[in-house]
């Protein structure tokens, strides 16, 4: 399990983002994103970035559990990333999610998704 050569540290970008977040706060909006840093490994098959409307993160949320996401992604192997995203969003809506749903699905394994 060797980490892929992936670098995100960029002080100029960090300053730029801090400035943007401050401008949003000055405008009266709240912008406190949850950020998690995770190493991408050569054995990882896919990466999913999504808004909170997709996931069931707290009691009472109506999105998908991690297990449901994994099952849906597995069921849609060999389909396009857009089709995987559509299936995930559709199931979250069927579960009752009323929040906005934004999904970016990135296949990492070769020849797994169209």
mmCIF file of C-alpha atoms in Angstrom:
data_model
loop_
_atom_site.group_PDB
_atom_site.id
_atom_site.type_symbol
_atom_site.label_atom_id
_atom_site.label_comp_id
_atom_site.label_asym_id
_atom_site.label_seq_id
_atom_site.Cartn_x
_atom_site.Cartn_y
_atom_site.Cartn_z
ATOM 1 C CA UNK A 1 0.000 0.000 0.000
ATOM 2 C CA UNK A 2 2.155 2.831 -1.278
ATOM 3 C CA UNK A 3 0.670 6.356 -1.225
ATOM 4 C CA UNK A 4 0.310 7.908 -4.654
ATOM 5 C CA UNK A 5 2.465 10.950 -5.419
ATOM 6 C CA UNK A 6 -0.149 13.578 -4.561
ATOM 7 C CA UNK A 7 0.665 16.955 -3.012
ATOM 8 C CA UNK A 8 -1.879 19.501 -1.825
ATOM 9 C CA UNK A 9 0.272 21.863 0.259
ATOM 10 C CA UNK A 10 0.278 25.286 -1.355
ATOM 11 C CA UNK A 11 0.722 28.318 0.925
ATOM 12 C CA UNK A 12 -0.413 30.738 -1.813
ATOM 13 C CA UNK A 13 -3.594 28.738 -2.344
ATOM 14 C CA UNK A 14 -4.175 28.590 1.429
ATOM 15 C CA UNK A 15 -3.878 32.400 1.694
ATOM 16 C CA UNK A 16 -6.177 32.791 -1.309
ATOM 17 C CA UNK A 17 -8.807 30.491 0.248
ATOM 18 C CA UNK A 18 -8.542 32.203 3.645
ATOM 19 C CA UNK A 19 -9.201 35.529 1.889
ATOM 20 C CA UNK A 20 -12.210 34.093 0.015
ATOM 21 C CA UNK A 21 -13.659 32.583 3.198
ATOM 22 C CA UNK A 22 -13.265 35.925 5.001
ATOM 23 C CA UNK A 23 -15.092 37.724 2.177
ATOM 24 C CA UNK A 24 -17.959 35.248 2.442
ATOM 25 C CA UNK A 25 -18.118 35.797 6.226
ATOM 26 C CA UNK A 26 -18.074 39.585 5.718
ATOM 27 C CA UNK A 27 -21.055 39.173 3.393
ATOM 28 C CA UNK A 28 -22.927 37.387 6.182
ATOM 29 C CA UNK A 29 -22.649 33.806 4.995
ATOM 30 C CA UNK A 30 -21.145 30.937 6.943
ATOM 31 C CA UNK A 31 -18.301 29.062 5.282
ATOM 32 C CA UNK A 32 -16.766 26.540 7.631
ATOM 33 C CA UNK A 33 -16.131 23.466 5.482
ATOM 34 C CA UNK A 34 -15.291 20.118 7.006
ATOM 35 C CA UNK A 35 -11.888 19.131 5.638
ATOM 36 C CA UNK A 36 -10.361 15.686 5.924
ATOM 37 C CA UNK A 37 -6.925 14.807 4.588
ATOM 38 C CA UNK A 38 -6.631 11.205 3.440
ATOM 39 C CA UNK A 39 -3.807 9.482 1.615
ATOM 40 C CA UNK A 40 -4.802 7.963 -1.689
ATOM 41 C CA UNK A 41 -3.301 4.491 -1.978
ATOM 42 C CA UNK A 42 -2.572 2.409 -5.040
ATOM 43 C CA UNK A 43 -5.225 -0.097 -3.879
ATOM 44 C CA UNK A 44 -8.028 2.517 -3.763
ATOM 45 C CA UNK A 45 -10.609 1.950 -6.497
ATOM 46 C CA UNK A 46 -12.459 5.266 -6.409
ATOM 47 C CA UNK A 47 -12.761 8.646 -4.726
ATOM 48 C CA UNK A 48 -16.073 10.294 -3.883
ATOM 49 C CA UNK A 49 -16.510 13.959 -2.987
ATOM 50 C CA UNK A 50 -20.052 14.932 -2.068
ATOM 51 C CA UNK A 51 -22.149 17.522 -0.313
ATOM 52 C CA UNK A 52 -23.894 16.611 2.917
ATOM 53 C CA UNK A 53 -27.193 16.045 1.069
ATOM 54 C CA UNK A 54 -25.881 12.690 -0.134
ATOM 55 C CA UNK A 55 -24.799 11.223 3.183
ATOM 56 C CA UNK A 56 -26.563 10.229 6.373
ATOM 57 C CA UNK A 57 -24.135 11.885 8.785
ATOM 58 C CA UNK A 58 -26.376 12.435 11.822
ATOM 59 C CA UNK A 59 -29.446 10.874 13.368
ATOM 60 C CA UNK A 60 -32.423 12.192 11.442
ATOM 61 C CA UNK A 61 -30.537 12.724 8.163
ATOM 62 C CA UNK A 62 -32.157 10.961 5.244
ATOM 63 C CA UNK A 63 -29.181 10.437 2.922
ATOM 64 C CA UNK A 64 -27.132 7.314 2.309
ATOM 65 C CA UNK A 65 -24.937 5.394 4.726
ATOM 66 C CA UNK A 66 -21.343 4.579 3.749
ATOM 67 C CA UNK A 67 -22.406 0.970 3.233
ATOM 68 C CA UNK A 68 -25.179 2.011 0.840
ATOM 69 C CA UNK A 69 -22.740 4.176 -1.126
ATOM 70 C CA UNK A 70 -20.282 1.288 -1.464
ATOM 71 C CA UNK A 71 -23.057 -1.076 -2.600
ATOM 72 C CA UNK A 72 -24.380 1.361 -5.219
ATOM 73 C CA UNK A 73 -20.891 2.084 -6.560
ATOM 74 C CA UNK A 74 -20.179 -1.664 -6.783
ATOM 75 C CA UNK A 75 -23.509 -2.269 -8.586
ATOM 76 C CA UNK A 76 -22.628 0.399 -11.164
ATOM 77 C CA UNK A 77 -19.117 -0.788 -11.974
ATOM 78 C CA UNK A 78 -18.407 -0.555 -15.695
ATOM 79 C CA UNK A 79 -20.740 2.427 -16.011
ATOM 80 C CA UNK A 80 -19.671 6.029 -16.474
ATOM 81 C CA UNK A 81 -18.883 8.265 -13.488
ATOM 82 C CA UNK A 82 -21.967 10.347 -14.420
ATOM 83 C CA UNK A 83 -24.157 7.238 -14.191
ATOM 84 C CA UNK A 84 -22.651 6.351 -10.802
ATOM 85 C CA UNK A 85 -23.371 9.896 -9.552
ATOM 86 C CA UNK A 86 -26.940 9.746 -10.885
ATOM 87 C CA UNK A 87 -27.573 6.418 -9.132
ATOM 88 C CA UNK A 88 -26.208 7.755 -5.835
ATOM 89 C CA UNK A 89 -28.261 10.968 -6.010
ATOM 90 C CA UNK A 90 -31.390 9.056 -7.007
ATOM 91 C CA UNK A 91 -31.107 6.676 -4.056
ATOM 92 C CA UNK A 92 -30.450 9.540 -1.625
ATOM 93 C CA UNK A 93 -33.620 11.255 -2.884
ATOM 94 C CA UNK A 94 -35.550 7.974 -2.546
ATOM 95 C CA UNK A 95 -34.280 7.767 1.046
ATOM 96 C CA UNK A 96 -35.845 11.198 1.616
ATOM 97 C CA UNK A 97 -32.881 13.580 1.407
ATOM 98 C CA UNK A 98 -34.183 17.112 0.848
ATOM 99 C CA UNK A 99 -30.787 18.875 0.921
ATOM 100 C CA UNK A 100 -28.822 19.772 -2.205
ATOM 101 C CA UNK A 101 -26.744 16.889 -3.554
ATOM 102 C CA UNK A 102 -23.467 17.520 -5.349
ATOM 103 C CA UNK A 103 -21.247 14.547 -6.235
ATOM 104 C CA UNK A 104 -17.858 14.123 -7.857
ATOM 105 C CA UNK A 105 -16.965 10.482 -8.524
ATOM 106 C CA UNK A 106 -13.365 9.774 -9.559
ATOM 107 C CA UNK A 107 -12.442 6.247 -10.683
ATOM 108 C CA UNK A 108 -8.899 5.391 -9.584
ATOM 109 C CA UNK A 109 -8.665 1.742 -10.662
ATOM 110 C CA UNK A 110 -7.927 1.023 -14.297
ATOM 111 C CA UNK A 111 -10.697 -0.464 -16.453
ATOM 112 C CA UNK A 112 -13.303 -0.404 -13.679
ATOM 113 C CA UNK A 113 -15.604 2.368 -14.883
ATOM 114 C CA UNK A 114 -16.453 3.439 -18.448
#
